[in-house]
Short mmCIF file of C-alpha atoms in Angstrom, two decimals:
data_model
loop_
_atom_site.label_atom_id
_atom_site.label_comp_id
_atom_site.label_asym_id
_atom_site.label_seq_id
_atom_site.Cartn_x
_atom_site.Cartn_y
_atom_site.Cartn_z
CA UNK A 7 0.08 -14.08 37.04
CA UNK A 8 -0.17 -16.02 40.27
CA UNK A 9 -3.15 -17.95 38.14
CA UNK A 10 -1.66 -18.63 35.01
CA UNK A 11 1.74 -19.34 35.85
CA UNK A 12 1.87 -23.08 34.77
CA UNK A 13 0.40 -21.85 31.29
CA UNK A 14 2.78 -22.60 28.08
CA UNK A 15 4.96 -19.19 27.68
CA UNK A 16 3.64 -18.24 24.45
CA UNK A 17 6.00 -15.12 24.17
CA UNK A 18 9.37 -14.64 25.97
CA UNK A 19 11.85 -11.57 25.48
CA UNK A 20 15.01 -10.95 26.79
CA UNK A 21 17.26 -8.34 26.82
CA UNK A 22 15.66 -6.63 24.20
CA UNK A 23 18.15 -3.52 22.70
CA UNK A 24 16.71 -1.07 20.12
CA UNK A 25 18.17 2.47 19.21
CA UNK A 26 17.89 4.76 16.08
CA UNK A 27 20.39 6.83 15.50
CA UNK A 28 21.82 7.95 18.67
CA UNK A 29 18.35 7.72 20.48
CA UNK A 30 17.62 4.54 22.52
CA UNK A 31 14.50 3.71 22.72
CA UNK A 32 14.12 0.44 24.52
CA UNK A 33 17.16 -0.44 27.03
CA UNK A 34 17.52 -4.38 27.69
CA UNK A 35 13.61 -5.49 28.25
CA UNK A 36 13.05 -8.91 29.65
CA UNK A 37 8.87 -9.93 29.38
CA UNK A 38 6.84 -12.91 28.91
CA UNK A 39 3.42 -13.86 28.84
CA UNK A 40 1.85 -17.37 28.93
CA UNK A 41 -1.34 -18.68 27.08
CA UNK A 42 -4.32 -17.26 28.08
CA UNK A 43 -2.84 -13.62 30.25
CA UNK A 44 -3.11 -10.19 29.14
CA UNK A 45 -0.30 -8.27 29.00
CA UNK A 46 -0.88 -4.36 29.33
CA UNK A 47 1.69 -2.21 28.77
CA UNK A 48 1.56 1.30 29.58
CA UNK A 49 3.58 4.67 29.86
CA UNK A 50 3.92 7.95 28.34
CA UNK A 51 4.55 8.72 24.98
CA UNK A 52 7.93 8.07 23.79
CA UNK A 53 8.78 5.30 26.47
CA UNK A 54 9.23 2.48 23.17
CA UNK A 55 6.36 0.38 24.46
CA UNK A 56 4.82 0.84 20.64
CA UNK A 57 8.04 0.25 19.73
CA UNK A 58 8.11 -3.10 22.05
CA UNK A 59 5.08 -4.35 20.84
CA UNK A 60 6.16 -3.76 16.82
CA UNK A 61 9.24 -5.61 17.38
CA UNK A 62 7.64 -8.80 18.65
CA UNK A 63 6.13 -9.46 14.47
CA UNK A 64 8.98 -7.73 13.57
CA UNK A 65 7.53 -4.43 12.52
CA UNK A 66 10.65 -3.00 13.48
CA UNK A 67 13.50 -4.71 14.30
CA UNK A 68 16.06 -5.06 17.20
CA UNK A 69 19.63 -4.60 17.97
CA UNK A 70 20.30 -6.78 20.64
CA UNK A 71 18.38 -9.95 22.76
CA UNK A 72 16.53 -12.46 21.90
CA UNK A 73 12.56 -12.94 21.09
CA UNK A 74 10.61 -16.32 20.84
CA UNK A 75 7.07 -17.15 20.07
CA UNK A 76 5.76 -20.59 21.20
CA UNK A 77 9.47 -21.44 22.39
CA UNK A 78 10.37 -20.70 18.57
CA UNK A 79 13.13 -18.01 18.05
CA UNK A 80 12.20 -15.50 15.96
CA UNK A 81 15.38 -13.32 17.01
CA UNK A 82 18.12 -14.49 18.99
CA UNK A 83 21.81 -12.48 19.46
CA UNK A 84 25.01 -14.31 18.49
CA UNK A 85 28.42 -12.89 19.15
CA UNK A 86 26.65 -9.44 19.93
CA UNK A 87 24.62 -9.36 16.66
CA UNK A 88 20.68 -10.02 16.05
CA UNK A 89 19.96 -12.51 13.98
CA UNK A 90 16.69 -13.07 12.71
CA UNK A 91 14.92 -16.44 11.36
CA UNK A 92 14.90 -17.30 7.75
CA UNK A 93 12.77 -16.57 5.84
CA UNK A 94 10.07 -19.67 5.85
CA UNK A 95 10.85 -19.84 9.50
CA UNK A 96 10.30 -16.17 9.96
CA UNK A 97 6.80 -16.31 8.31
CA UNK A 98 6.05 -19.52 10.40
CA UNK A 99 6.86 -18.08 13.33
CA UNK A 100 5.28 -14.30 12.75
CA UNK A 101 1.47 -16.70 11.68
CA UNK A 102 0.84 -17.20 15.31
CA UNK A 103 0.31 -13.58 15.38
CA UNK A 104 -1.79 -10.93 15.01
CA UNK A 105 -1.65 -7.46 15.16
CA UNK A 106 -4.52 -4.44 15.62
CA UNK A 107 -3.31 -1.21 14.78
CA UNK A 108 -3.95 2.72 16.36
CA UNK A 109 -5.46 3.57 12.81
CA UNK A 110 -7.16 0.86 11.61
CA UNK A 111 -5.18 -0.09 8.63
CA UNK A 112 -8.06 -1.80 6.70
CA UNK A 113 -7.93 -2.12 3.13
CA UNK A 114 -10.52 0.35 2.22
CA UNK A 115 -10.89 -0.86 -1.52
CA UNK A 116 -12.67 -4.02 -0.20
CA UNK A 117 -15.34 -4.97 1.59
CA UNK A 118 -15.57 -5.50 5.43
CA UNK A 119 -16.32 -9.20 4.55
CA UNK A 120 -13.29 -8.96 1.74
CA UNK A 121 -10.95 -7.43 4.26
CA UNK A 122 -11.48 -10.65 6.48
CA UNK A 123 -11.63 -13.44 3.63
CA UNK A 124 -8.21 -11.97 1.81
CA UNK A 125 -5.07 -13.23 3.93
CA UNK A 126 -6.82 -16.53 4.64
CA UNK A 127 -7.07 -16.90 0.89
CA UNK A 128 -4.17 -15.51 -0.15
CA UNK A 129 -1.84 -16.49 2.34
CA UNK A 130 -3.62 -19.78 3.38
CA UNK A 131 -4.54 -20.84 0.04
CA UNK A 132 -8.41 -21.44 1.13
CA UNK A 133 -11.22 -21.77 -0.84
CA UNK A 134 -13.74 -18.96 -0.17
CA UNK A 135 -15.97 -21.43 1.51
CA UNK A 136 -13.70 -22.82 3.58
CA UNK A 137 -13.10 -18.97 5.36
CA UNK A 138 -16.87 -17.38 4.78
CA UNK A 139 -18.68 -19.75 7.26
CA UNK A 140 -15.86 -18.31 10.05
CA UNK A 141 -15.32 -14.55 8.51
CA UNK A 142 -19.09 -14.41 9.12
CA UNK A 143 -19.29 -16.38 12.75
CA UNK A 144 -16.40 -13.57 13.82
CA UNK A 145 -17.93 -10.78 12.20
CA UNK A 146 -21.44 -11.71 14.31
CA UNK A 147 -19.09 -11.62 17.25
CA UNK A 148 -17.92 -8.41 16.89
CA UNK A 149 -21.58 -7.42 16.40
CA UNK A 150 -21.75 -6.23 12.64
CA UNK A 151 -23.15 -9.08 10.72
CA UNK A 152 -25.13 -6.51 9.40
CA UNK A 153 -22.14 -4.88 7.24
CA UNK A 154 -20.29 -7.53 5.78
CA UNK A 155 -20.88 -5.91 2.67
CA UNK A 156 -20.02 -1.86 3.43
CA UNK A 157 -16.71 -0.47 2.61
CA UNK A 158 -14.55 0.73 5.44
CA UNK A 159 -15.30 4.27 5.02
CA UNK A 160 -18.81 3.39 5.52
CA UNK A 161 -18.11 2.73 8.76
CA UNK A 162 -17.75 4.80 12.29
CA UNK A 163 -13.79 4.42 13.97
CA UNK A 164 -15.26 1.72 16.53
CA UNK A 165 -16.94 -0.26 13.97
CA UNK A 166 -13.81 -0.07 12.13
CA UNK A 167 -11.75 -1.01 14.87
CA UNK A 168 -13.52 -3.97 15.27
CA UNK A 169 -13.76 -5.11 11.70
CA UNK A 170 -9.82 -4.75 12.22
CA UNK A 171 -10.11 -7.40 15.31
CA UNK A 172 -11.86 -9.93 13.16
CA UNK A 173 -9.37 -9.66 9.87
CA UNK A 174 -6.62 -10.20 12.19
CA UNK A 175 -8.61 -13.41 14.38
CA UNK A 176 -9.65 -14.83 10.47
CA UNK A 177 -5.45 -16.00 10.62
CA UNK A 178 -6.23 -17.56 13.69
CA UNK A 179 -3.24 -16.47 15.44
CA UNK A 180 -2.67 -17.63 19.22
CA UNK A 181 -1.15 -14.10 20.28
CA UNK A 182 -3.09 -10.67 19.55
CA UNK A 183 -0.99 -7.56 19.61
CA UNK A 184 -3.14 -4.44 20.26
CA UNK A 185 -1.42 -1.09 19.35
CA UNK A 186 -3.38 1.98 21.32
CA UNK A 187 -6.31 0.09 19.04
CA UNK A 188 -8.51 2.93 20.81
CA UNK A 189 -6.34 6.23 20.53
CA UNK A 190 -7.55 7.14 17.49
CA UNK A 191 -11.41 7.02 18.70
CA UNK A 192 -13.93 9.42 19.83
CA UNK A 193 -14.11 8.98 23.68
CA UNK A 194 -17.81 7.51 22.77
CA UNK A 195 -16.42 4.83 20.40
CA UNK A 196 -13.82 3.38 22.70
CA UNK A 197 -16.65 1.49 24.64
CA UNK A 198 -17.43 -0.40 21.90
CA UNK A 199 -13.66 -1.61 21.08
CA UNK A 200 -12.70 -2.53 24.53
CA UNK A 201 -15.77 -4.18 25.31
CA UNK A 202 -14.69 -6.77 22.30
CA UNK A 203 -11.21 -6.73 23.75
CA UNK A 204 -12.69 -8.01 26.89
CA UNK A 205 -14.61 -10.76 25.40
CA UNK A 206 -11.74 -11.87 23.82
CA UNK A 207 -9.54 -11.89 27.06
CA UNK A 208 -12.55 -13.67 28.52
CA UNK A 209 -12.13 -16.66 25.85
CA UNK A 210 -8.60 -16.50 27.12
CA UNK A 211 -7.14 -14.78 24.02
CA UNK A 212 -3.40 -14.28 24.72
CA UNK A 213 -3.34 -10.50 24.43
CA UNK A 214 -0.23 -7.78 24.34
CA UNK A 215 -1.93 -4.59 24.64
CA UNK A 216 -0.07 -0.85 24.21
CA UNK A 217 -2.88 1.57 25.87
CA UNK A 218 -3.95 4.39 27.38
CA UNK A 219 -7.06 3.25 28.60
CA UNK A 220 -6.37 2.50 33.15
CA UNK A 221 -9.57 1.38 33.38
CA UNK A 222 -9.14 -1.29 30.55
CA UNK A 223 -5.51 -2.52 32.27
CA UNK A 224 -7.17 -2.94 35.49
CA UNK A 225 -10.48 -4.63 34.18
CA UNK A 226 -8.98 -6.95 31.49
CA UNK A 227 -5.35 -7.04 32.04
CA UNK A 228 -3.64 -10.34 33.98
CA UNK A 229 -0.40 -8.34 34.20
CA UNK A 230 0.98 -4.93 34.16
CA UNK A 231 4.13 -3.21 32.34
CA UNK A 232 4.73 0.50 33.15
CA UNK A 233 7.54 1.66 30.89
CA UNK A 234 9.43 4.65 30.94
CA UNK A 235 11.70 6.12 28.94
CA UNK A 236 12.94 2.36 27.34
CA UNK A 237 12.42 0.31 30.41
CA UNK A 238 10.05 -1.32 32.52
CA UNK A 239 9.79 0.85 35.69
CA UNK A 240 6.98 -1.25 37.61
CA UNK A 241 5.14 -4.53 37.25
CA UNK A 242 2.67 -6.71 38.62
CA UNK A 243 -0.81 -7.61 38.27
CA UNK A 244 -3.05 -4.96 38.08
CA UNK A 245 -4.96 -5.21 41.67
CA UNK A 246 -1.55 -4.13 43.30
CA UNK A 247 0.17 -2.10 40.70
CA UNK A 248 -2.94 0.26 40.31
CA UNK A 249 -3.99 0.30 43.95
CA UNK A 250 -0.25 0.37 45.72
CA UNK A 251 1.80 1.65 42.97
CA UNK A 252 6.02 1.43 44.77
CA UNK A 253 7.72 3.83 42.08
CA UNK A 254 7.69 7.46 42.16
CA UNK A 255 7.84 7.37 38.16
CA UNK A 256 4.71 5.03 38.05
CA UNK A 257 2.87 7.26 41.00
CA UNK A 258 3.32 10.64 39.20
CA UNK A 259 2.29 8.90 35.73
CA UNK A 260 -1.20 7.18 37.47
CA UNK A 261 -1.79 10.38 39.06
CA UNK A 262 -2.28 12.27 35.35
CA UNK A 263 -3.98 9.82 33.85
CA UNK A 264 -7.06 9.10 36.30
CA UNK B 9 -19.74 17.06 -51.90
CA UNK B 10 -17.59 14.48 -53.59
CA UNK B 11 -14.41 16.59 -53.23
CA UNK B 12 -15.23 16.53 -49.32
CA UNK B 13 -15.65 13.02 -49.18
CA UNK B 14 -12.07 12.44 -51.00
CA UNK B 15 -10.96 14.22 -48.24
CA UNK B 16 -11.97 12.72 -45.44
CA UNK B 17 -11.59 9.10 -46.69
CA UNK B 18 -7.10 9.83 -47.05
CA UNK B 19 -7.39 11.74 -43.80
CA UNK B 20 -9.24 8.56 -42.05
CA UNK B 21 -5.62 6.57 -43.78
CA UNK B 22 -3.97 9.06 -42.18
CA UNK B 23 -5.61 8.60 -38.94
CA UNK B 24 -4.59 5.17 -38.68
CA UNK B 25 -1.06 5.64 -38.36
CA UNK B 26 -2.28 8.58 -35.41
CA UNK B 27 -4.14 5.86 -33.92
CA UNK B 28 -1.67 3.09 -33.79
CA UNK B 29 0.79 5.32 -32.17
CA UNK B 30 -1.33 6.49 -29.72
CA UNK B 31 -2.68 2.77 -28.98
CA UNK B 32 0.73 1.19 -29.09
CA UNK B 33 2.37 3.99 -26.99
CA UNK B 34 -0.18 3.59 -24.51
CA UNK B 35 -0.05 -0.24 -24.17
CA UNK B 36 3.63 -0.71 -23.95
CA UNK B 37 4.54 2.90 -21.94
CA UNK B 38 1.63 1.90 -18.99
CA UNK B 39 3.43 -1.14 -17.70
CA UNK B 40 7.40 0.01 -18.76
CA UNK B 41 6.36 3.48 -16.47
CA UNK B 42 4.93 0.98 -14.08
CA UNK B 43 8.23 -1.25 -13.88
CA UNK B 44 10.28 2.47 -13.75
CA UNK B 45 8.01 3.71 -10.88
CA UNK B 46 8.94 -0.01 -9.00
CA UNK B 47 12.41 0.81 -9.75
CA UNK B 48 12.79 3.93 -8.97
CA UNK B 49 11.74 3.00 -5.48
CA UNK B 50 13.80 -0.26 -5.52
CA UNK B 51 15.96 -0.22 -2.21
CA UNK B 52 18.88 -0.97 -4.76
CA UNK B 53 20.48 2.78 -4.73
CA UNK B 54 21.91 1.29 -8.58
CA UNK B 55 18.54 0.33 -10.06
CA UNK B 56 16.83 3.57 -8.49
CA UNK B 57 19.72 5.88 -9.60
CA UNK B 58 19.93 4.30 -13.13
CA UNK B 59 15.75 4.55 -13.37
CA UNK B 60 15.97 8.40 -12.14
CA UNK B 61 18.70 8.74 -14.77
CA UNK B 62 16.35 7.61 -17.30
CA UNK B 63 13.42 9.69 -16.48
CA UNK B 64 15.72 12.93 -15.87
CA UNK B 65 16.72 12.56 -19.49
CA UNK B 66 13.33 11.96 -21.26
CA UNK B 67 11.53 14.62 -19.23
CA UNK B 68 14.44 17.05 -19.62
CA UNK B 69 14.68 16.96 -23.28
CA UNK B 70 11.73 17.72 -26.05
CA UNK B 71 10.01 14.78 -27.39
CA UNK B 72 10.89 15.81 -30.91
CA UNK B 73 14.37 15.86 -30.25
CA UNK B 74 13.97 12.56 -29.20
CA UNK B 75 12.12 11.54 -32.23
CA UNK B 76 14.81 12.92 -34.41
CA UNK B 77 17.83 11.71 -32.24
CA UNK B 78 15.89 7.55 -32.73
CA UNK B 79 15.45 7.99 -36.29
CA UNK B 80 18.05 9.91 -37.57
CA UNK B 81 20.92 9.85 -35.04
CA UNK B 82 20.58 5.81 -34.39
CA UNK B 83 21.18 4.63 -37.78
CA UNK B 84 24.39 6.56 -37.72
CA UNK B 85 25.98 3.71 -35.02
CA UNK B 86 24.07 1.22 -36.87
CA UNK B 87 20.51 0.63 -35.05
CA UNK B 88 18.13 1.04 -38.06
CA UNK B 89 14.54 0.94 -37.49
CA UNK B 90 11.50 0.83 -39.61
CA UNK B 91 9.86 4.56 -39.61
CA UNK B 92 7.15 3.10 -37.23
CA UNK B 93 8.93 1.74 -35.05
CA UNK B 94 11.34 4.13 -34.53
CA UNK B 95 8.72 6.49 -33.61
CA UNK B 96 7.16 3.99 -31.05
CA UNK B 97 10.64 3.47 -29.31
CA UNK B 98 10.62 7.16 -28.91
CA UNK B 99 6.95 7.71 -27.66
CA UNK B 100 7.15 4.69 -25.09
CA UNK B 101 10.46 5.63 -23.57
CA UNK B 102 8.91 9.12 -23.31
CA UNK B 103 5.96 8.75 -21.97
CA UNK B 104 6.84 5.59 -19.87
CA UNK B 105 8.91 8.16 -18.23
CA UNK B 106 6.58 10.61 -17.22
CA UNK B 107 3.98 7.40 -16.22
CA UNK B 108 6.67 6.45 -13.96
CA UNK B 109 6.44 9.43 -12.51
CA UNK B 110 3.14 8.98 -11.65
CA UNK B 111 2.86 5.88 -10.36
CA UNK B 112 5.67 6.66 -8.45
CA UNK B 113 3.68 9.59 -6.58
CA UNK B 114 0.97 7.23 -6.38
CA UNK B 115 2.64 4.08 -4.93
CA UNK B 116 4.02 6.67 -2.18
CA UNK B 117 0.33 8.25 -1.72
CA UNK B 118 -0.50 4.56 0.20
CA UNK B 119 -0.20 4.82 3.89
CA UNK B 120 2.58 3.08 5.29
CA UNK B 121 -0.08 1.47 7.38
CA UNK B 122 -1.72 -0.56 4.28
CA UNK B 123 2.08 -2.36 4.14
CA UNK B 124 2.21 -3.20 7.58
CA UNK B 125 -1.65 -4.25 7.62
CA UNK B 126 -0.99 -6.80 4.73
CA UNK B 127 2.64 -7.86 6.56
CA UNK B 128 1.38 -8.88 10.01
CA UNK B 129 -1.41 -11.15 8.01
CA UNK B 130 1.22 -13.16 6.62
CA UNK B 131 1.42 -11.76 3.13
CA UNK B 132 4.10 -11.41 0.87
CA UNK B 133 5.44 -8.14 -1.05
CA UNK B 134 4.69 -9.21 -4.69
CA UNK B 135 0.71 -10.47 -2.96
CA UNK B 136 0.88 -7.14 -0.86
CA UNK B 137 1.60 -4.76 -4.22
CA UNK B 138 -0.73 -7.03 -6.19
CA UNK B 139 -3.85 -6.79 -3.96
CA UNK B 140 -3.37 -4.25 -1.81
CA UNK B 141 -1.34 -1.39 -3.04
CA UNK B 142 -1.85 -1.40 -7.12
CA UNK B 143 -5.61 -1.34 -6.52
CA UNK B 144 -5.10 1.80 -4.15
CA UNK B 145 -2.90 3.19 -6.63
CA UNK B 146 -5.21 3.10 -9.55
CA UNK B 147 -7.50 5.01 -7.85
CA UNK B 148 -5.21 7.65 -7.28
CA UNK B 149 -3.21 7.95 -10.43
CA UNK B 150 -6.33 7.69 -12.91
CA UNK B 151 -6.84 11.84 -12.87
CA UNK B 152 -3.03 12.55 -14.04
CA UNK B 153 -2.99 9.29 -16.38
CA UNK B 154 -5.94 10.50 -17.98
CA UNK B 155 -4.35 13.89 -18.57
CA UNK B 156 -1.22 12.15 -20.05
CA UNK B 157 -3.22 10.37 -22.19
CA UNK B 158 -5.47 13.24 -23.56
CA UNK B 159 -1.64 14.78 -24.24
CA UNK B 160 -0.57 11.78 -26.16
CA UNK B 161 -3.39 12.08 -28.50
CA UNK B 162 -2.44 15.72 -29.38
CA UNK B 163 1.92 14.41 -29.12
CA UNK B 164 1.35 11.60 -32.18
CA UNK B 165 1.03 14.63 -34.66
CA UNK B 166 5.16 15.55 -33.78
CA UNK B 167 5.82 12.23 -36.43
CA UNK B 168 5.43 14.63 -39.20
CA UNK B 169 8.91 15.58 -38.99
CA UNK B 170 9.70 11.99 -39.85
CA UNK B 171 7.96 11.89 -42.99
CA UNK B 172 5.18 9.98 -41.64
CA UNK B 173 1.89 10.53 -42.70
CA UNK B 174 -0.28 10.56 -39.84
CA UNK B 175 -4.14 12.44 -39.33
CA UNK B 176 -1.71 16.27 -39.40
CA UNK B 177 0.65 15.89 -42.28
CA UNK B 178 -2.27 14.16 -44.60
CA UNK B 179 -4.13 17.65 -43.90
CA UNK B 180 -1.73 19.88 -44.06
CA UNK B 181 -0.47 18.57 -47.71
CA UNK B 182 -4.29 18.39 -48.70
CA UNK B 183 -4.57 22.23 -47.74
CA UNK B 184 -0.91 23.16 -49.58
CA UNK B 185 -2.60 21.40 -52.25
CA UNK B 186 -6.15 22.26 -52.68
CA UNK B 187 -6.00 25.92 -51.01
CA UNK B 188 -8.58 24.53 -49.05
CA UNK B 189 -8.54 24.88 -45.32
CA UNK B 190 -11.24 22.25 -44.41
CA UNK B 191 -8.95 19.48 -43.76
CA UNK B 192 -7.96 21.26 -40.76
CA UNK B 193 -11.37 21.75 -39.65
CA UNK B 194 -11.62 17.36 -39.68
CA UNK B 195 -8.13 17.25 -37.98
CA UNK B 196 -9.75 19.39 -35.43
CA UNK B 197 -12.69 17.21 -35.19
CA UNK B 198 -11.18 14.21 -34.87
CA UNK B 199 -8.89 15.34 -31.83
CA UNK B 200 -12.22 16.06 -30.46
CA UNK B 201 -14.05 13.12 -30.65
CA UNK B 202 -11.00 11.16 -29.39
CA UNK B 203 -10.43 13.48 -26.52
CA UNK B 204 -13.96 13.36 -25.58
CA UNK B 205 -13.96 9.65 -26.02
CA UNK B 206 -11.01 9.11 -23.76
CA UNK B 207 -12.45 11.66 -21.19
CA UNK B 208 -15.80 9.90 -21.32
CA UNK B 209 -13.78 6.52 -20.27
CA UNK B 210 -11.08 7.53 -17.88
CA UNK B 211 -14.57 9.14 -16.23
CA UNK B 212 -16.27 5.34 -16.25
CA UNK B 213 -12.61 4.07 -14.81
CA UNK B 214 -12.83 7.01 -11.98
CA UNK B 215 -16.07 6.10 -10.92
CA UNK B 216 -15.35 2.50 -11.10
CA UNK B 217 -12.73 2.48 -8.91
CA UNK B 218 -13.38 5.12 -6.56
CA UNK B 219 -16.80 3.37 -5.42
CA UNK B 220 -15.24 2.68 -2.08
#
């Protein structure tokens, strides 16, 4: 962070609470990540940081703390309750943001070019040819000019994946949120993904990214989040939290996965 | 020759009435079993308990009960219909019922993930059902609409028990008459060609939609 630390905070949450039912999954989280830094955050299943990331566009919701975007509060906890923004607020608030999901999630009755042009229309209000000239200019950069006009099942996971990356950069959001984008790949196909996910960190895309993939935290990431079992165990940028790693938790967990 | 002709000029009168049952029934049951399905998986326990109600009751009981219970049992606390329409109200509720049903199945057949895909773009639930889901949904519910449909065709002749003289009961009295069994023979026919008509279509619809 030691880089980026005068950077606007972009994202800030505090004491973040979530259970369901009995279980709880995250247990009083504090994070925040300025423009421009990559935020990786890793751990083994079931230690909420999918969870973490889906509350922050309020995929799921929290019980307790507080969450702003762009020093706007999208959550904040009164008198021990959550209380969220209004609605126009809400939706203001949740447009800076973007999200990539594990499977995909693109609208397979439409068109790769479709799947990019439809919230800017929709949402937006734009004209198609106010949004073609840029669907097309982020569908080069992803490399697949070449299919604006295949269906999704036309295409391979990775080419998917990235198809996914430019419908969510159309909005023009100033956060991404990346949800194990490559866990559902062949091992082959990952290569593909994260090399766009590095581009984009390179144009200093503020990035939140859930993963499995080390190599891709160490490479890309500006700082590191090990969770466990709904809390953050270990931080720190990735030089020293992959090389001199302090917990016990965080050793045993690097050890398995390289 | 001429005889024949006779014939199948009052059982074409007598396919009218088939047809606008069939037609009417279809247009007005589609988008009621369409609002049902909506409400029946309305977060509002009330709306999807009252909706379930509904369906539990027209799928539990015959459709000719129903017929009878519209046109004869109504009038009795005062709602008097026209023959026709009496025996639309009972088709639509009927078969918007068992739409519902299928839309229903079909709304729930789209990954969760298509919701949240359309939610973290920004759009709303009426744009998200409108663009994103109903088009899915189509796709899936075409096959069992289609059978429905093909079932409604055959379901129009059950107004002979209210007098009405649709494509079956305009046969049937020409055979009491005549002694003659060829009106059944057209009936027959004419199911036919509009069962093969509405296969042929619902197969155009299938392959429309499912070119992704």
């Amino acid at each position: 962070m030691a880089n980026t630390n005068q950077g606007e905070v972009m994202l800030k949450m505090t004491d973040i609470h979530k259970s369901y039912d009995q279980l709880d999954v995250l247990k009083g989280i504090d994070l925040e990540v300025r423009r421009g830094e990559v935020l990786a955050i890793i751990g083994p299943s079931g230690s909420g940081k999918s969870t973490l990331l889906r509350c922050i566009n309020k995929l799921e919701t929290i019980d307790k703390g507080s969450i702003a975007i762009k020093d706007r509060f999208l959550v904040q906890t009164k008198d021990g309750e959550a209380r969220y923004a209004n609605g126009k607020e809400e939706r203001e608030i949740l447009a800076s943001t973007g999200m990539v999901f594990q499977q995909f999630n693109l609208f397979p009755h439409m068109t790769v070019l479709e799947n990019l042009l439809e919230a800017p229309m929709q949402v937006k209000g734009l004209k198609r040819s106010e949004v073609e000239p840029y669907a097309r200019e982020l569908l080069d950069k992803v490399g697949l000019s070449d299919r604006a006009d295949y269906y999704p099942s036309q295409l391979s996971g990775g080419q998917q994946q990235r198809v996914a990356i430019a419908r969510a950069l159309c909005m023009k959001p100033d956060i991404m949120l990346f949800d194990e984008p490559t866990s559902a790949l062949d091992p082959e196909l990952t290569g593909e993904v994260l090399k766009t996910m590095r581009e984009l960190a390179a144009e200093h895309m503020t990035m939140v990214v859930v993963t499995h993939e080390m190599a891709f935290a160490r490479e890309a990431a500006s700082h590191v989040i090990f969770m466990a079992e709904g809390n953050i165990v270990e931080q720190g940028e990735p030089e020293v939290f992959f090389a001199a790693p302090k917990e016990e938790r965080t050793k045993a967990f690097l050890q398995n996965m390289l | 020759m001429e005889k024949l002709w006779d014939t199948f000029l009052l059982m074409l009168d007598g396919s009218e009435i088939t047809l606008e049952i069939f037609f009417v029934t279809l247009i007005l049951a589609l988008p009621l079993g369409m609002l049902a399905a909506l409400g029946r998986l309305s977060t509002f326990k009330l709306v999807s308990r009252l909706v379930e109600f509904y369906i539990w009751i027209m799928r539990g009981t015959p459709l000719m009960l129903q017929l009878l219970f519209v046109y004869f049992a109504l009038p009795m606390i005062g709602i008097r219909l026209p023959d026709i329409a009496a025996a639309l109200l009972a088709f639509t509720l009927n078969y918007a019922a068992y739409f519902a049903e299928i839309f229903r199945a079909g709304i729930q057949a789209v990954p969760k993930g298509q919701y949240e895909a359309a939610k973290t773009l920004g759009m709303s639930y009426p744009q998200t059902m409108r663009r994103i889901i109903l088009p899915q949904v189509i796709r899936i519910v075409l096959p069992p609409v289609s059978n429905e449909t093909i079932n409604l065709v055959k379901d129009t002749s059950l107004v002979y028990i209210l007098a009405m003289n649709d494509l079956l009961r305009v046969a049937r009295t020409i055979v009491q008459r005549e002694f003659d069994m060829t009106p059944f023979l057209f009936a027959a026919i004419f199911y036919l060609v509009m069962t093969f008509v509405l296969t042929w279509g619902f197969k155009k619809l299938e392959a429309y939609y499912g070119k992704y």
